[in-house]
Amino acid sequence: MGKAISKISYLKGLAEGAGLKANDTRDKLVLGLIDSFKLLAEEMEELEDQLDDEVQANERIRTMFEVFEHIGRMSGSLEEDDEYEDEYDDEYDEEDDEESEEDDDDFAAFMRRTKQKK
């Protein structure tokens, strides 16, 4: 149990020990606030647990990546992959340029048709 939850439980015990009743307006307010704080503290604790899990998962992924990177260097395959990526990037850039020119031509044709209709 986290510090916040234990302190809120302590406050709830104090409120019950003080004889706060749910039928008095002020007592209802105090008891409601204590219950709300408890819910918030529980949610906060749950989020902290989720964050810890995410951090641990990221650390495992980073470690695995470093191991694979090391294996790649040892086998020499990383250098080959870099060459392949360069070739792929060049081909992709050329295709992208051609598509961009086609898009420009399509737009220009569309604009001409629009002007002719007017």
PDB file of C-alpha atoms in Angstrom:
ATOM      1  CA  MET A   1       0.000   0.000   0.000  1.00  0.00           C
ATOM      2  CA  GLY A   2       1.334   3.397  -0.976  1.00  0.00           C
ATOM      3  CA  LYS A   3       1.906   6.327   1.341  1.00  0.00           C
ATOM      4  CA  ALA A   4      -1.064   8.273   0.013  1.00  0.00           C
ATOM      5  CA  ILE A   5      -3.486   5.395   0.500  1.00  0.00           C
ATOM      6  CA  SER A   6      -2.259   4.716   4.033  1.00  0.00           C
ATOM      7  CA  LYS A   7      -2.598   8.412   4.986  1.00  0.00           C
ATOM      8  CA  ILE A   8      -6.095   8.561   3.544  1.00  0.00           C
ATOM      9  CA  SER A   9      -7.031   5.403   5.429  1.00  0.00           C
ATOM     10  CA  TYR A  10      -5.723   7.091   8.568  1.00  0.00           C
ATOM     11  CA  LEU A  11      -7.920  10.136   7.869  1.00  0.00           C
ATOM     12  CA  LYS A  12     -10.924   7.887   7.331  1.00  0.00           C
ATOM     13  CA  GLY A  13     -10.230   6.242  10.695  1.00  0.00           C
ATOM     14  CA  LEU A  14     -10.006   9.656  12.343  1.00  0.00           C
ATOM     15  CA  ALA A  15     -13.300  10.681  10.753  1.00  0.00           C
ATOM     16  CA  GLU A  16     -15.002   7.518  11.960  1.00  0.00           C
ATOM     17  CA  GLY A  17     -13.447   7.925  15.417  1.00  0.00           C
ATOM     18  CA  ALA A  18     -14.682  11.499  15.562  1.00  0.00           C
ATOM     19  CA  GLY A  19     -18.185  10.186  14.981  1.00  0.00           C
ATOM     20  CA  LEU A  20     -18.820  11.833  11.627  1.00  0.00           C
ATOM     21  CA  LYS A  21     -22.238  10.819  10.352  1.00  0.00           C
ATOM     22  CA  ALA A  22     -23.489  10.581   6.776  1.00  0.00           C
ATOM     23  CA  ASN A  23     -26.692  12.416   7.684  1.00  0.00           C
ATOM     24  CA  ASP A  24     -24.990  15.727   8.572  1.00  0.00           C
ATOM     25  CA  THR A  25     -24.160  17.937   5.563  1.00  0.00           C
ATOM     26  CA  ARG A  26     -20.653  18.894   6.715  1.00  0.00           C
ATOM     27  CA  ASP A  27     -19.852  15.340   7.738  1.00  0.00           C
ATOM     28  CA  LYS A  28     -21.054  14.095   4.341  1.00  0.00           C
ATOM     29  CA  LEU A  29     -18.702  16.560   2.667  1.00  0.00           C
ATOM     30  CA  VAL A  30     -15.696  15.467   4.713  1.00  0.00           C
ATOM     31  CA  LEU A  31     -16.451  11.763   4.225  1.00  0.00           C
ATOM     32  CA  GLY A  32     -17.008  12.324   0.496  1.00  0.00           C
ATOM     33  CA  LEU A  33     -13.687  14.116   0.163  1.00  0.00           C
ATOM     34  CA  ILE A  34     -11.881  11.339   2.013  1.00  0.00           C
ATOM     35  CA  ASP A  35     -13.465   8.704  -0.263  1.00  0.00           C
ATOM     36  CA  SER A  36     -12.566  10.754  -3.356  1.00  0.00           C
ATOM     37  CA  PHE A  37      -8.965  11.134  -2.210  1.00  0.00           C
ATOM     38  CA  LYS A  38      -8.787   7.392  -1.633  1.00  0.00           C
ATOM     39  CA  LEU A  39     -10.017   6.676  -5.170  1.00  0.00           C
ATOM     40  CA  LEU A  40      -7.511   9.140  -6.626  1.00  0.00           C
ATOM     41  CA  ALA A  41      -4.673   7.599  -4.631  1.00  0.00           C
ATOM     42  CA  GLU A  42      -5.624   4.098  -5.797  1.00  0.00           C
ATOM     43  CA  GLU A  43      -5.719   5.269  -9.444  1.00  0.00           C
ATOM     44  CA  MET A  44      -2.368   6.992  -9.031  1.00  0.00           C
ATOM     45  CA  GLU A  45      -0.848   3.832  -7.574  1.00  0.00           C
ATOM     46  CA  GLU A  46      -2.225   1.781 -10.474  1.00  0.00           C
ATOM     47  CA  LEU A  47      -0.768   4.228 -13.010  1.00  0.00           C
ATOM     48  CA  GLU A  48       2.608   4.081 -11.278  1.00  0.00           C
ATOM     49  CA  ASP A  49       2.540   0.279 -11.530  1.00  0.00           C
ATOM     50  CA  GLN A  50       1.701   0.491 -15.242  1.00  0.00           C
ATOM     51  CA  LEU A  51       4.513   2.977 -15.796  1.00  0.00           C
ATOM     52  CA  ASP A  52       6.975   0.682 -14.016  1.00  0.00           C
ATOM     53  CA  ASP A  53       5.865  -2.193 -16.260  1.00  0.00           C
ATOM     54  CA  GLU A  54       6.357  -0.049 -19.371  1.00  0.00           C
ATOM     55  CA  VAL A  55       9.822   1.049 -18.241  1.00  0.00           C
ATOM     56  CA  GLN A  56      10.838  -2.561 -17.634  1.00  0.00           C
ATOM     57  CA  ALA A  57       9.491  -3.613 -21.045  1.00  0.00           C
ATOM     58  CA  ASN A  58      11.426  -0.794 -22.747  1.00  0.00           C
ATOM     59  CA  GLU A  59      14.606  -1.827 -20.958  1.00  0.00           C
ATOM     60  CA  ARG A  60      14.142  -5.436 -22.136  1.00  0.00           C
ATOM     61  CA  ILE A  61      13.573  -4.259 -25.713  1.00  0.00           C
ATOM     62  CA  ARG A  62      16.653  -2.027 -25.564  1.00  0.00           C
ATOM     63  CA  THR A  63      18.740  -4.930 -24.265  1.00  0.00           C
ATOM     64  CA  MET A  64      17.456  -7.237 -26.999  1.00  0.00           C
ATOM     65  CA  PHE A  65      18.213  -4.612 -29.634  1.00  0.00           C
ATOM     66  CA  GLU A  66      21.760  -4.219 -28.323  1.00  0.00           C
ATOM     67  CA  VAL A  67      22.242  -8.003 -28.403  1.00  0.00           C
ATOM     68  CA  PHE A  68      20.948  -8.237 -31.988  1.00  0.00           C
ATOM     69  CA  GLU A  69      23.114  -5.299 -32.997  1.00  0.00           C
ATOM     70  CA  HIS A  70      26.152  -6.998 -31.464  1.00  0.00           C
ATOM     71  CA  ILE A  71      25.346 -10.275 -33.222  1.00  0.00           C
ATOM     72  CA  GLY A  72      24.956  -8.375 -36.491  1.00  0.00           C
ATOM     73  CA  ARG A  73      28.369  -6.759 -36.103  1.00  0.00           C
ATOM     74  CA  MET A  74      29.964 -10.091 -35.225  1.00  0.00           C
ATOM     75  CA  SER A  75      28.507 -11.776 -38.312  1.00  0.00           C
ATOM     76  CA  GLY A  76      29.211  -8.809 -40.587  1.00  0.00           C
ATOM     77  CA  SER A  77      25.597  -8.710 -41.729  1.00  0.00           C
ATOM     78  CA  LEU A  78      25.013  -5.153 -40.519  1.00  0.00           C
ATOM     79  CA  GLU A  79      27.313  -3.736 -43.174  1.00  0.00           C
ATOM     80  CA  GLU A  80      25.445  -5.650 -45.890  1.00  0.00           C
ATOM     81  CA  ASP A  81      22.125  -4.385 -44.552  1.00  0.00           C
ATOM     82  CA  ASP A  82      23.359  -0.788 -44.686  1.00  0.00           C
ATOM     83  CA  GLU A  83      24.221  -1.183 -48.382  1.00  0.00           C
ATOM     84  CA  TYR A  84      20.795  -2.681 -49.087  1.00  0.00           C
ATOM     85  CA  GLU A  85      19.058   0.153 -47.242  1.00  0.00           C
ATOM     86  CA  ASP A  86      20.977   2.749 -49.282  1.00  0.00           C
ATOM     87  CA  GLU A  87      19.926   1.088 -52.554  1.00  0.00           C
ATOM     88  CA  TYR A  88      16.333   0.810 -51.365  1.00  0.00           C
ATOM     89  CA  ASP A  89      16.258   4.458 -50.264  1.00  0.00           C
ATOM     90  CA  ASP A  90      17.565   5.603 -53.675  1.00  0.00           C
ATOM     91  CA  GLU A  91      14.936   3.551 -55.520  1.00  0.00           C
ATOM     92  CA  TYR A  92      12.197   4.805 -53.235  1.00  0.00           C
ATOM     93  CA  ASP A  93      13.246   8.425 -53.719  1.00  0.00           C
ATOM     94  CA  GLU A  94      13.129   8.033 -57.528  1.00  0.00           C
ATOM     95  CA  GLU A  95       9.660   6.436 -57.371  1.00  0.00           C
ATOM     96  CA  ASP A  96       8.482   9.151 -55.005  1.00  0.00           C
ATOM     97  CA  ASP A  97       9.730  11.874 -57.394  1.00  0.00           C
ATOM     98  CA  GLU A  98       7.900  10.246 -60.328  1.00  0.00           C
ATOM     99  CA  GLU A  99       4.683   9.990 -58.319  1.00  0.00           C
ATOM    100  CA  SER A 100       5.030  13.607 -57.259  1.00  0.00           C
ATOM    101  CA  GLU A 101       5.389  14.708 -60.898  1.00  0.00           C
ATOM    102  CA  GLU A 102       2.326  12.618 -61.833  1.00  0.00           C
ATOM    103  CA  ASP A 103       0.360  14.221 -59.013  1.00  0.00           C
ATOM    104  CA  ASP A 104       1.404  17.674 -60.224  1.00  0.00           C
ATOM    105  CA  ASP A 105       0.288  16.798 -63.766  1.00  0.00           C
ATOM    106  CA  ASP A 106      -3.052  15.488 -62.475  1.00  0.00           C
ATOM    107  CA  PHE A 107      -3.604  18.666 -60.493  1.00  0.00           C
ATOM    108  CA  ALA A 108      -2.726  20.865 -63.478  1.00  0.00           C
ATOM    109  CA  ALA A 109      -5.147  18.898 -65.696  1.00  0.00           C
ATOM    110  CA  PHE A 110      -7.855  19.225 -63.065  1.00  0.00           C
ATOM    111  CA  MET A 111      -7.324  22.982 -62.862  1.00  0.00           C
ATOM    112  CA  ARG A 112      -7.508  23.311 -66.685  1.00  0.00           C
ATOM    113  CA  ARG A 113     -10.800  21.363 -66.784  1.00  0.00           C
ATOM    114  CA  THR A 114     -12.200  23.506 -63.996  1.00  0.00           C
ATOM    115  CA  LYS A 115     -11.336  26.716 -65.850  1.00  0.00           C
ATOM    116  CA  GLN A 116     -12.821  25.393 -69.095  1.00  0.00           C
ATOM    117  CA  LYS A 117     -16.157  24.644 -67.388  1.00  0.00           C
ATOM    118  CA  LYS A 118     -16.459  28.216 -66.161  1.00  0.00           C
TER     119      LYS A 118
END
